[in-house]
CSV table of C-alpha atoms and ligand atoms in Angstrom, one decimal:
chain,number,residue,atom,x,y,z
A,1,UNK,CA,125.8,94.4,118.5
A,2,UNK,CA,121.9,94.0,117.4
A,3,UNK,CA,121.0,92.7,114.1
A,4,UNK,CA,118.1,94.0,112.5
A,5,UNK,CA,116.0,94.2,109.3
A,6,UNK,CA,112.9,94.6,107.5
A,7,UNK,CA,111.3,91.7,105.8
A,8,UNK,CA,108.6,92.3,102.8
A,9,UNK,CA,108.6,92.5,99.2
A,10,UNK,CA,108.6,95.3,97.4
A,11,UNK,CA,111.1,97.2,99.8
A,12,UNK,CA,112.8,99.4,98.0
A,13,UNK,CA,110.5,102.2,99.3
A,14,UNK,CA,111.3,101.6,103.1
A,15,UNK,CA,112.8,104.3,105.0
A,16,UNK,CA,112.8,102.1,107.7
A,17,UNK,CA,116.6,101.5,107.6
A,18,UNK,CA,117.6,105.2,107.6
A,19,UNK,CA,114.8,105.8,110.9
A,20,UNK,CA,115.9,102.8,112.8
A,21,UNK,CA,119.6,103.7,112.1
A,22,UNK,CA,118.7,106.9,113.8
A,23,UNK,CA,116.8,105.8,116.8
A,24,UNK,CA,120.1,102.9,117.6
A,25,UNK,CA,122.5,106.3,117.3
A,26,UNK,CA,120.6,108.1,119.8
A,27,UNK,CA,120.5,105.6,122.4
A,28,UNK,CA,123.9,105.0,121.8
A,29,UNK,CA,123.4,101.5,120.5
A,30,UNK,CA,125.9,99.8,117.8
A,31,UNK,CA,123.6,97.6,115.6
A,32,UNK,CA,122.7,97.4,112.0
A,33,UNK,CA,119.3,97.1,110.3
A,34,UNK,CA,119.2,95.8,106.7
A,35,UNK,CA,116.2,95.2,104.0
A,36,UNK,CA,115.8,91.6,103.5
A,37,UNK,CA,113.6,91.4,100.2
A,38,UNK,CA,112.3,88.1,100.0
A,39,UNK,CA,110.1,86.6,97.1
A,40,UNK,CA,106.9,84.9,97.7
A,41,UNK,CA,108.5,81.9,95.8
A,42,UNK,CA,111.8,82.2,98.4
A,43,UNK,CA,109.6,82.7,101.2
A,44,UNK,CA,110.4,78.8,103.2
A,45,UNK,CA,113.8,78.7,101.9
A,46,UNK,CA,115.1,82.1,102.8
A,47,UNK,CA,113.9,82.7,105.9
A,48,UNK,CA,115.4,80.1,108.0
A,49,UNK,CA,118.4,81.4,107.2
A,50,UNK,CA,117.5,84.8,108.1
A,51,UNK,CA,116.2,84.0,111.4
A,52,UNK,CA,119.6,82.7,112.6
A,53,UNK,CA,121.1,86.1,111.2
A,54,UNK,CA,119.3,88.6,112.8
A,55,UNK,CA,117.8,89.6,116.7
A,56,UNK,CA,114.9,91.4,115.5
A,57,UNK,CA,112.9,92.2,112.6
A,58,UNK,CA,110.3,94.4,111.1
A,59,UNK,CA,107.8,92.5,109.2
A,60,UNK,CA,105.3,94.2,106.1
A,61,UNK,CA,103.9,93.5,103.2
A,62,UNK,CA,103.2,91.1,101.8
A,63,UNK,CA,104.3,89.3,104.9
A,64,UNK,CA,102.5,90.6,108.3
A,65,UNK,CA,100.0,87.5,108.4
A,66,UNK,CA,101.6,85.0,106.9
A,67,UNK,CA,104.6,84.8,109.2
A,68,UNK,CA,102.4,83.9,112.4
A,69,UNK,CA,102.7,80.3,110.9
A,70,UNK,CA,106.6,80.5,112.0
A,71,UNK,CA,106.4,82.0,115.3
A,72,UNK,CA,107.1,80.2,118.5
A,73,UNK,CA,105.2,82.3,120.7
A,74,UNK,CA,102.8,85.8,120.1
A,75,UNK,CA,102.1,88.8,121.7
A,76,UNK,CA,98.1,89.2,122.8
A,77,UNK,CA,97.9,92.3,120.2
A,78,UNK,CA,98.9,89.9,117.5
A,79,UNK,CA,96.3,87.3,118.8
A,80,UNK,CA,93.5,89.9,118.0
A,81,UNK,CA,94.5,91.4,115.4
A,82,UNK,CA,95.7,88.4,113.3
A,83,UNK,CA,99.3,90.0,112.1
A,84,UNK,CA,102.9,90.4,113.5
A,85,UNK,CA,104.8,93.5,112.2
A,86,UNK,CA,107.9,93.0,114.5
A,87,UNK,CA,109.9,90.1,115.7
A,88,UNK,CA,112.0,89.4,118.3
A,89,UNK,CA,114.6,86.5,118.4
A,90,UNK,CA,116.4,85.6,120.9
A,91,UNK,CA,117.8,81.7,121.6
A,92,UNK,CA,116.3,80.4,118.5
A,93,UNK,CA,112.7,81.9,119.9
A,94,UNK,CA,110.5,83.8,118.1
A,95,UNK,CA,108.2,85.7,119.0
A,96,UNK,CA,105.7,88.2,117.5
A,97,UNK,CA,104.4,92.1,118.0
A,98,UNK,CA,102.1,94.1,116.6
A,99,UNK,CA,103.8,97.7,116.8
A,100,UNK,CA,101.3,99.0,114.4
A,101,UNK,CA,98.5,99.3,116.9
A,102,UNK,CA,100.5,101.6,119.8
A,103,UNK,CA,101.9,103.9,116.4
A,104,UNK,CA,97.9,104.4,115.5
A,105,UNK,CA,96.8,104.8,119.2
A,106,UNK,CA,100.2,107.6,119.5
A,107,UNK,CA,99.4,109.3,116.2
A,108,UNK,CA,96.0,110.5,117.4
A,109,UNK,CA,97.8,112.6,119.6
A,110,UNK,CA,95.3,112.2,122.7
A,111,UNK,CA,92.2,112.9,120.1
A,112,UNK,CA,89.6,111.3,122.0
A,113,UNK,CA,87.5,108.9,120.1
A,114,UNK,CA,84.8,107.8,122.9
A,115,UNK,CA,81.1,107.8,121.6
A,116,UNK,CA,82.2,109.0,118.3
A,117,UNK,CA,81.7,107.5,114.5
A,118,UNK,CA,84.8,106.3,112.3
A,119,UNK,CA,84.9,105.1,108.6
A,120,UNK,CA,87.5,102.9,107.2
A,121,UNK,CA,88.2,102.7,103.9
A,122,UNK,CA,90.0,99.1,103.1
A,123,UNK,CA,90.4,96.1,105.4
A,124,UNK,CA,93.4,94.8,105.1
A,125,UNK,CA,96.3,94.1,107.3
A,126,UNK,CA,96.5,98.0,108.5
A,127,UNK,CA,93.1,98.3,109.0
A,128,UNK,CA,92.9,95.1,110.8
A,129,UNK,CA,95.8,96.7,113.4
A,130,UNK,CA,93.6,100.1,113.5
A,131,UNK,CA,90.0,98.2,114.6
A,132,UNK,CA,91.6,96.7,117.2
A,133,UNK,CA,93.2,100.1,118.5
A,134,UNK,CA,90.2,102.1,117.9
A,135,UNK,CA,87.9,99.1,119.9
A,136,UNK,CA,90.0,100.2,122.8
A,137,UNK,CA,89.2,103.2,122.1
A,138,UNK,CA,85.5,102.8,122.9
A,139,UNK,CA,84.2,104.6,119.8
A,140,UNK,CA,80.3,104.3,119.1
A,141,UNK,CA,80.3,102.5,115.7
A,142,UNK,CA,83.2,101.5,113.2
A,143,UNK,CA,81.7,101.5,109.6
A,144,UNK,CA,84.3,99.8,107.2
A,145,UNK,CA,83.9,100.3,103.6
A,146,UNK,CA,85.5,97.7,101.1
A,147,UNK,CA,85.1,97.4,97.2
A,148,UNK,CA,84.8,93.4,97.7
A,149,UNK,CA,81.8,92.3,100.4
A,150,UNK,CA,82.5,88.4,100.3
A,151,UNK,CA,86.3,88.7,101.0
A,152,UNK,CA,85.7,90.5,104.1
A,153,UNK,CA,83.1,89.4,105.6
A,154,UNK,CA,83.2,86.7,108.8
A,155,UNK,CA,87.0,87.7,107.9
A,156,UNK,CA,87.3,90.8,110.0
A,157,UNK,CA,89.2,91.0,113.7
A,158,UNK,CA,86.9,89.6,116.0
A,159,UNK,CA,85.7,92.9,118.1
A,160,UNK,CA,83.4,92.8,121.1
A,161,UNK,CA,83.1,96.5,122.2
A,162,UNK,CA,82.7,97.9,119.1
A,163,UNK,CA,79.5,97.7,116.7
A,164,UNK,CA,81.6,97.3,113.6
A,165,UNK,CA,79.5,96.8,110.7
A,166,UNK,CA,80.9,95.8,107.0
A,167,UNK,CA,79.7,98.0,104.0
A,168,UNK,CA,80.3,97.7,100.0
A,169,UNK,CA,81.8,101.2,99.3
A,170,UNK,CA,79.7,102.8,96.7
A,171,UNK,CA,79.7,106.6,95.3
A,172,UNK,CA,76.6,106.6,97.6
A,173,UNK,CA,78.3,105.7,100.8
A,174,UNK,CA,77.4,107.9,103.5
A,175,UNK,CA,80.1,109.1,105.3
A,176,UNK,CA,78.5,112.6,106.2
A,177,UNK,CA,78.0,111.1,110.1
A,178,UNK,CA,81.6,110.3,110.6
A,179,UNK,CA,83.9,112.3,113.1
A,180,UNK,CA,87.4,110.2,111.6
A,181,UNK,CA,87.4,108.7,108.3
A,182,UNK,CA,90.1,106.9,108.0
A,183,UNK,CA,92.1,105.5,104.2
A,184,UNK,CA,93.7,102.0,104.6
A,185,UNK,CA,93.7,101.4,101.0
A,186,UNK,CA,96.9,102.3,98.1
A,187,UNK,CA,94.7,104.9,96.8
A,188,UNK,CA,96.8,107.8,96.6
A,189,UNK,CA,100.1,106.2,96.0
A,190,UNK,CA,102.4,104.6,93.6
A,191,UNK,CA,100.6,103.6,90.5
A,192,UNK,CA,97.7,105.0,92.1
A,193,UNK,CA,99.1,108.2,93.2
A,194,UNK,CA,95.9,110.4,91.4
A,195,UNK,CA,93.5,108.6,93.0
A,196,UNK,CA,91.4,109.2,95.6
A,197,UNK,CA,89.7,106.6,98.1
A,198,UNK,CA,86.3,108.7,98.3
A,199,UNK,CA,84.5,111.3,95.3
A,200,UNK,CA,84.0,115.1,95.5
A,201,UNK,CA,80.5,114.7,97.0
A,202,UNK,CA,81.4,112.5,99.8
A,203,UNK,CA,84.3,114.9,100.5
A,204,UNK,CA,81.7,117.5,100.6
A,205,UNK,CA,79.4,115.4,103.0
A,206,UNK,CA,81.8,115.4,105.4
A,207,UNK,CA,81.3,117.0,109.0
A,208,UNK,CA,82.7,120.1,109.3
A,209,UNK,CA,84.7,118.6,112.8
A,210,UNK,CA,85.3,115.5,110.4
A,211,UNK,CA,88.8,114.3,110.7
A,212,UNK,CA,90.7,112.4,107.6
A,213,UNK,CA,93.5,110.7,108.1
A,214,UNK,CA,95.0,109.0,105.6
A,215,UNK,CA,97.6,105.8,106.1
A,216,UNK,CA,100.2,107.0,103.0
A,217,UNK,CA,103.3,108.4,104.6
A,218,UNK,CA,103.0,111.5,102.0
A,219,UNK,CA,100.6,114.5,101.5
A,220,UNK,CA,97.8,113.0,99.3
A,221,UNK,CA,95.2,114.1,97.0
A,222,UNK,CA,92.8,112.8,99.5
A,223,UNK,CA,94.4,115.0,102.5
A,224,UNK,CA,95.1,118.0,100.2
A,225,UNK,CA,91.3,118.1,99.1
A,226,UNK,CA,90.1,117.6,103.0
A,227,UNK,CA,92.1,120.3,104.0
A,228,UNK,CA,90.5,122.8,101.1
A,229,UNK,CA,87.4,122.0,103.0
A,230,UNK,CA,89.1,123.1,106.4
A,231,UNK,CA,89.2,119.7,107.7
A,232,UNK,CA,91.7,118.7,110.2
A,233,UNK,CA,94.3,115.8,108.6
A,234,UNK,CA,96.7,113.7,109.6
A,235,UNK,CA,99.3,111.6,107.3
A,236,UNK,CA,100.4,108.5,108.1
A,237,UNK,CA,104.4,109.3,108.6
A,238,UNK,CA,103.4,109.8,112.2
A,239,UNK,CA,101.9,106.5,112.6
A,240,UNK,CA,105.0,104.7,110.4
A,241,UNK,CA,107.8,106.3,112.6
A,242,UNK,CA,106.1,105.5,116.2
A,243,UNK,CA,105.4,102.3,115.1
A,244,UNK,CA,109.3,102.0,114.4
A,245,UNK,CA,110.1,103.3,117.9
A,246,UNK,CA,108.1,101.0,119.4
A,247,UNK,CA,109.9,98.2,117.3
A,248,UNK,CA,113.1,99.4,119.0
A,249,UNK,CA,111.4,100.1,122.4
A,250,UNK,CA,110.9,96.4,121.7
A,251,UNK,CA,114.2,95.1,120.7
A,252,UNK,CA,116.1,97.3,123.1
A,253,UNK,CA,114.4,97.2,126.3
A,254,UNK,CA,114.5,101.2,125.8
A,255,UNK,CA,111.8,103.3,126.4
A,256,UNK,CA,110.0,105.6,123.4
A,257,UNK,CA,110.5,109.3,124.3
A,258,UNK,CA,109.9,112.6,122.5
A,259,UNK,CA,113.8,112.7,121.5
A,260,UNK,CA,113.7,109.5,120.3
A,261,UNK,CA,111.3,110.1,118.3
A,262,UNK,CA,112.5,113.5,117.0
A,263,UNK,CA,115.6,111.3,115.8
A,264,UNK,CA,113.8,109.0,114.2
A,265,UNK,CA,111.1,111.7,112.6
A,266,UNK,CA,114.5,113.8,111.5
A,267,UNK,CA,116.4,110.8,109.9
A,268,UNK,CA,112.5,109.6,107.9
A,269,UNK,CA,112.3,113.0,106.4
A,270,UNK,CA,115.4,113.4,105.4
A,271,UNK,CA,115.3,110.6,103.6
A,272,UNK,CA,112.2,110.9,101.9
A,273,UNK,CA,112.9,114.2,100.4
B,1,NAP,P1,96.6,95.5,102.2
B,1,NAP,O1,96.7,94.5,103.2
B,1,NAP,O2,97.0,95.2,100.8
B,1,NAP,O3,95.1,96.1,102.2
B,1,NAP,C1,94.7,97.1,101.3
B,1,NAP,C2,93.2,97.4,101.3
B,1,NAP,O4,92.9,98.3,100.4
B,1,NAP,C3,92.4,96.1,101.0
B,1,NAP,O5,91.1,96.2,101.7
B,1,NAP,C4,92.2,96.3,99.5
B,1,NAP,O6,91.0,95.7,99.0
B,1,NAP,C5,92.0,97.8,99.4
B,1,NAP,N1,92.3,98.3,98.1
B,1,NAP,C6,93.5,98.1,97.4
B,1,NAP,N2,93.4,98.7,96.2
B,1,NAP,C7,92.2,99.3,96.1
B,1,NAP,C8,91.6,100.1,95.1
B,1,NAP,N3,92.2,100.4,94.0
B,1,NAP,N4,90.3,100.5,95.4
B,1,NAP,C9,89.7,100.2,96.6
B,1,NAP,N5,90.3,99.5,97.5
B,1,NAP,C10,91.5,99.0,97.3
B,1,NAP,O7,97.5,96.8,102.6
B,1,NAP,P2,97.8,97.4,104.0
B,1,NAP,O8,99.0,96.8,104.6
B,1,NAP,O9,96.6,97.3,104.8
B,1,NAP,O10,98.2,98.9,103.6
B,1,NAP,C11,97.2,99.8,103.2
B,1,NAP,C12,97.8,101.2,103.1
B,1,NAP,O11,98.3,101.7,104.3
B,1,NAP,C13,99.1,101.3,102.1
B,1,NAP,O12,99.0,102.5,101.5
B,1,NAP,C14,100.2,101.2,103.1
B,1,NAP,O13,101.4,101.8,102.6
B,1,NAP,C15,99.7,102.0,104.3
B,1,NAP,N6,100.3,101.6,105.6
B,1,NAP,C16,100.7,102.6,106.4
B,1,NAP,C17,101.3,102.3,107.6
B,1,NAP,C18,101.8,103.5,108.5
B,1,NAP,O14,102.5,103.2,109.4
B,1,NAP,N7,101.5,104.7,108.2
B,1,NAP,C19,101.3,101.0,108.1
B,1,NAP,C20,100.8,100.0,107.3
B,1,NAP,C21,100.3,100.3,106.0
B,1,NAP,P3,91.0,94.2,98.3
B,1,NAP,O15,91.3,93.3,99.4
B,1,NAP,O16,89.7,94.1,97.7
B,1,NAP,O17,92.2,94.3,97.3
């Protein structure tokens, strides 16, 4: 039987136990896959312990870059991009994934980002995952917009196909020459559920053909106001549940197929609602 969790603090908005439960079902797997909500504070002293309880693991925040100081071996994605979001032990080994680059690449659904401009918004752990899978994806330039210049910069994911340049977002940042602009920050959920990562005039900048995606698993103000414009959007549910199959594909040794992850999508939604 496989044990498996999520490890991150705060969890108690993960649906991540309901999806995986789903995709072990539909491969006819017996397993179980529990939260393990660990404290910055409890951090050394839990996790020992919960290494030698489990076979695999789903790693978030606050966690994804801090745990590559107790792995025993890492995948090349995690080697470029500087965070693990899925762990695999096996004989006291551990070794680290990044699962949150293939559920990116997936999401896009074949859109093809050659020679085209994207615009970040945040540069944290997601958007460190996302400039990795969009340098493979040979785009012209990758313009990242932060509200704090120092903390980024020479701190980024060291690219060398892609022109990525650094910006301080500012109500003045130009976006209008973006095909994909992209929201990696909180803004739009929780506490900060009203608020939206770019203002009404950049919205209107926007190319017509402009895509927005936006990283929150729900339909934000952002996406909302995008599509009032006619833009093409995409939420980031799709990204959250392939980057779960491809957790399982990883603890499993089972492929990710459409059925899969129609389980998995099914078993999300329903638990979100
Ligand atoms: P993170 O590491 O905390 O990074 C958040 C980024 O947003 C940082 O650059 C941060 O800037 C910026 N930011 C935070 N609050 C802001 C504000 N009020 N105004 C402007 N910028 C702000 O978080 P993360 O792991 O990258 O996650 C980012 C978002 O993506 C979250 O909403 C998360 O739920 C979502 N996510 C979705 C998936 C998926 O599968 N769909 C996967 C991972 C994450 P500072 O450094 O200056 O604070």
């Amino acid at each position: 039987m496989l044990k498996l969790g999520i490890l991150g603090h705060p969890l108690s908005h993960s649906r991540s136990p309901e999806m995986q439960a789903a995709g072990l079902r539909y491969l006819g797997l017996s397993g179980s896959y529990n939260k393990f909500e660990v404290k910055q504070e409890d951090f050394d002293t839990e996790l020992q312990q919960i290494f030698s309880s489990v076979n695999g693991l789903n790693v978030t925040i606050p966690y994804k870059e801090k745990i590559l100081n107790y792995l025993n071996m890492r995948d090349k994605l995690v080697e470029r991009i500087g965070a693990a979001n899925t762990l695999l032990i096996s004989e006291g080994m551990i070794k680290g994934y990044n699962t949150d680059y293939q559920g990116f690449a997936d999401s896009l659904g074949g859109i093809n980002l050659k020679n085209k401009r994207i615009a970040l918004l945040g540069a944290g752990g997601a958007a460190r995952a996302i400039i990795i899978a969009l340098e493979d994806m040979e785009p012209t330039e990758v313009d990242i917009y932060v509200r704090n210049f120092q903390k980024y910069d020479g701190h980024l994911p060291v690219v060398s196909k892609t022109n990525l340049k650094l910006h301080l977002y500012d109500e003045n940042s130009d976006l209008s020459q973006a095909d994909l602009v992209v929201n990696c920050t909180p803004m739009g959920q929780g506490r900060l559920a009203d608020e939206m990562p770019i203002n009404s005039a950049q919205m209107s900048s926007l190319k017509d053909t402009a895509i927005v995606y936006d990283l929150i698993y729900s339909d934000t103000s952002f996406l909302r106001s995008a599509r009032s414009r006619g833009l093409k959007t995409i939420d980031g549910s799709r990204m959250l549940i392939l980057q779960g199959a491809h957790s399982l594909r990883i603890w499993t040794g089972k492929p990710v197929t459409e059925k899969l992850i129609e389980a998995m999508s099914s078993a999300f939604y329903a638990a979100t609602t």
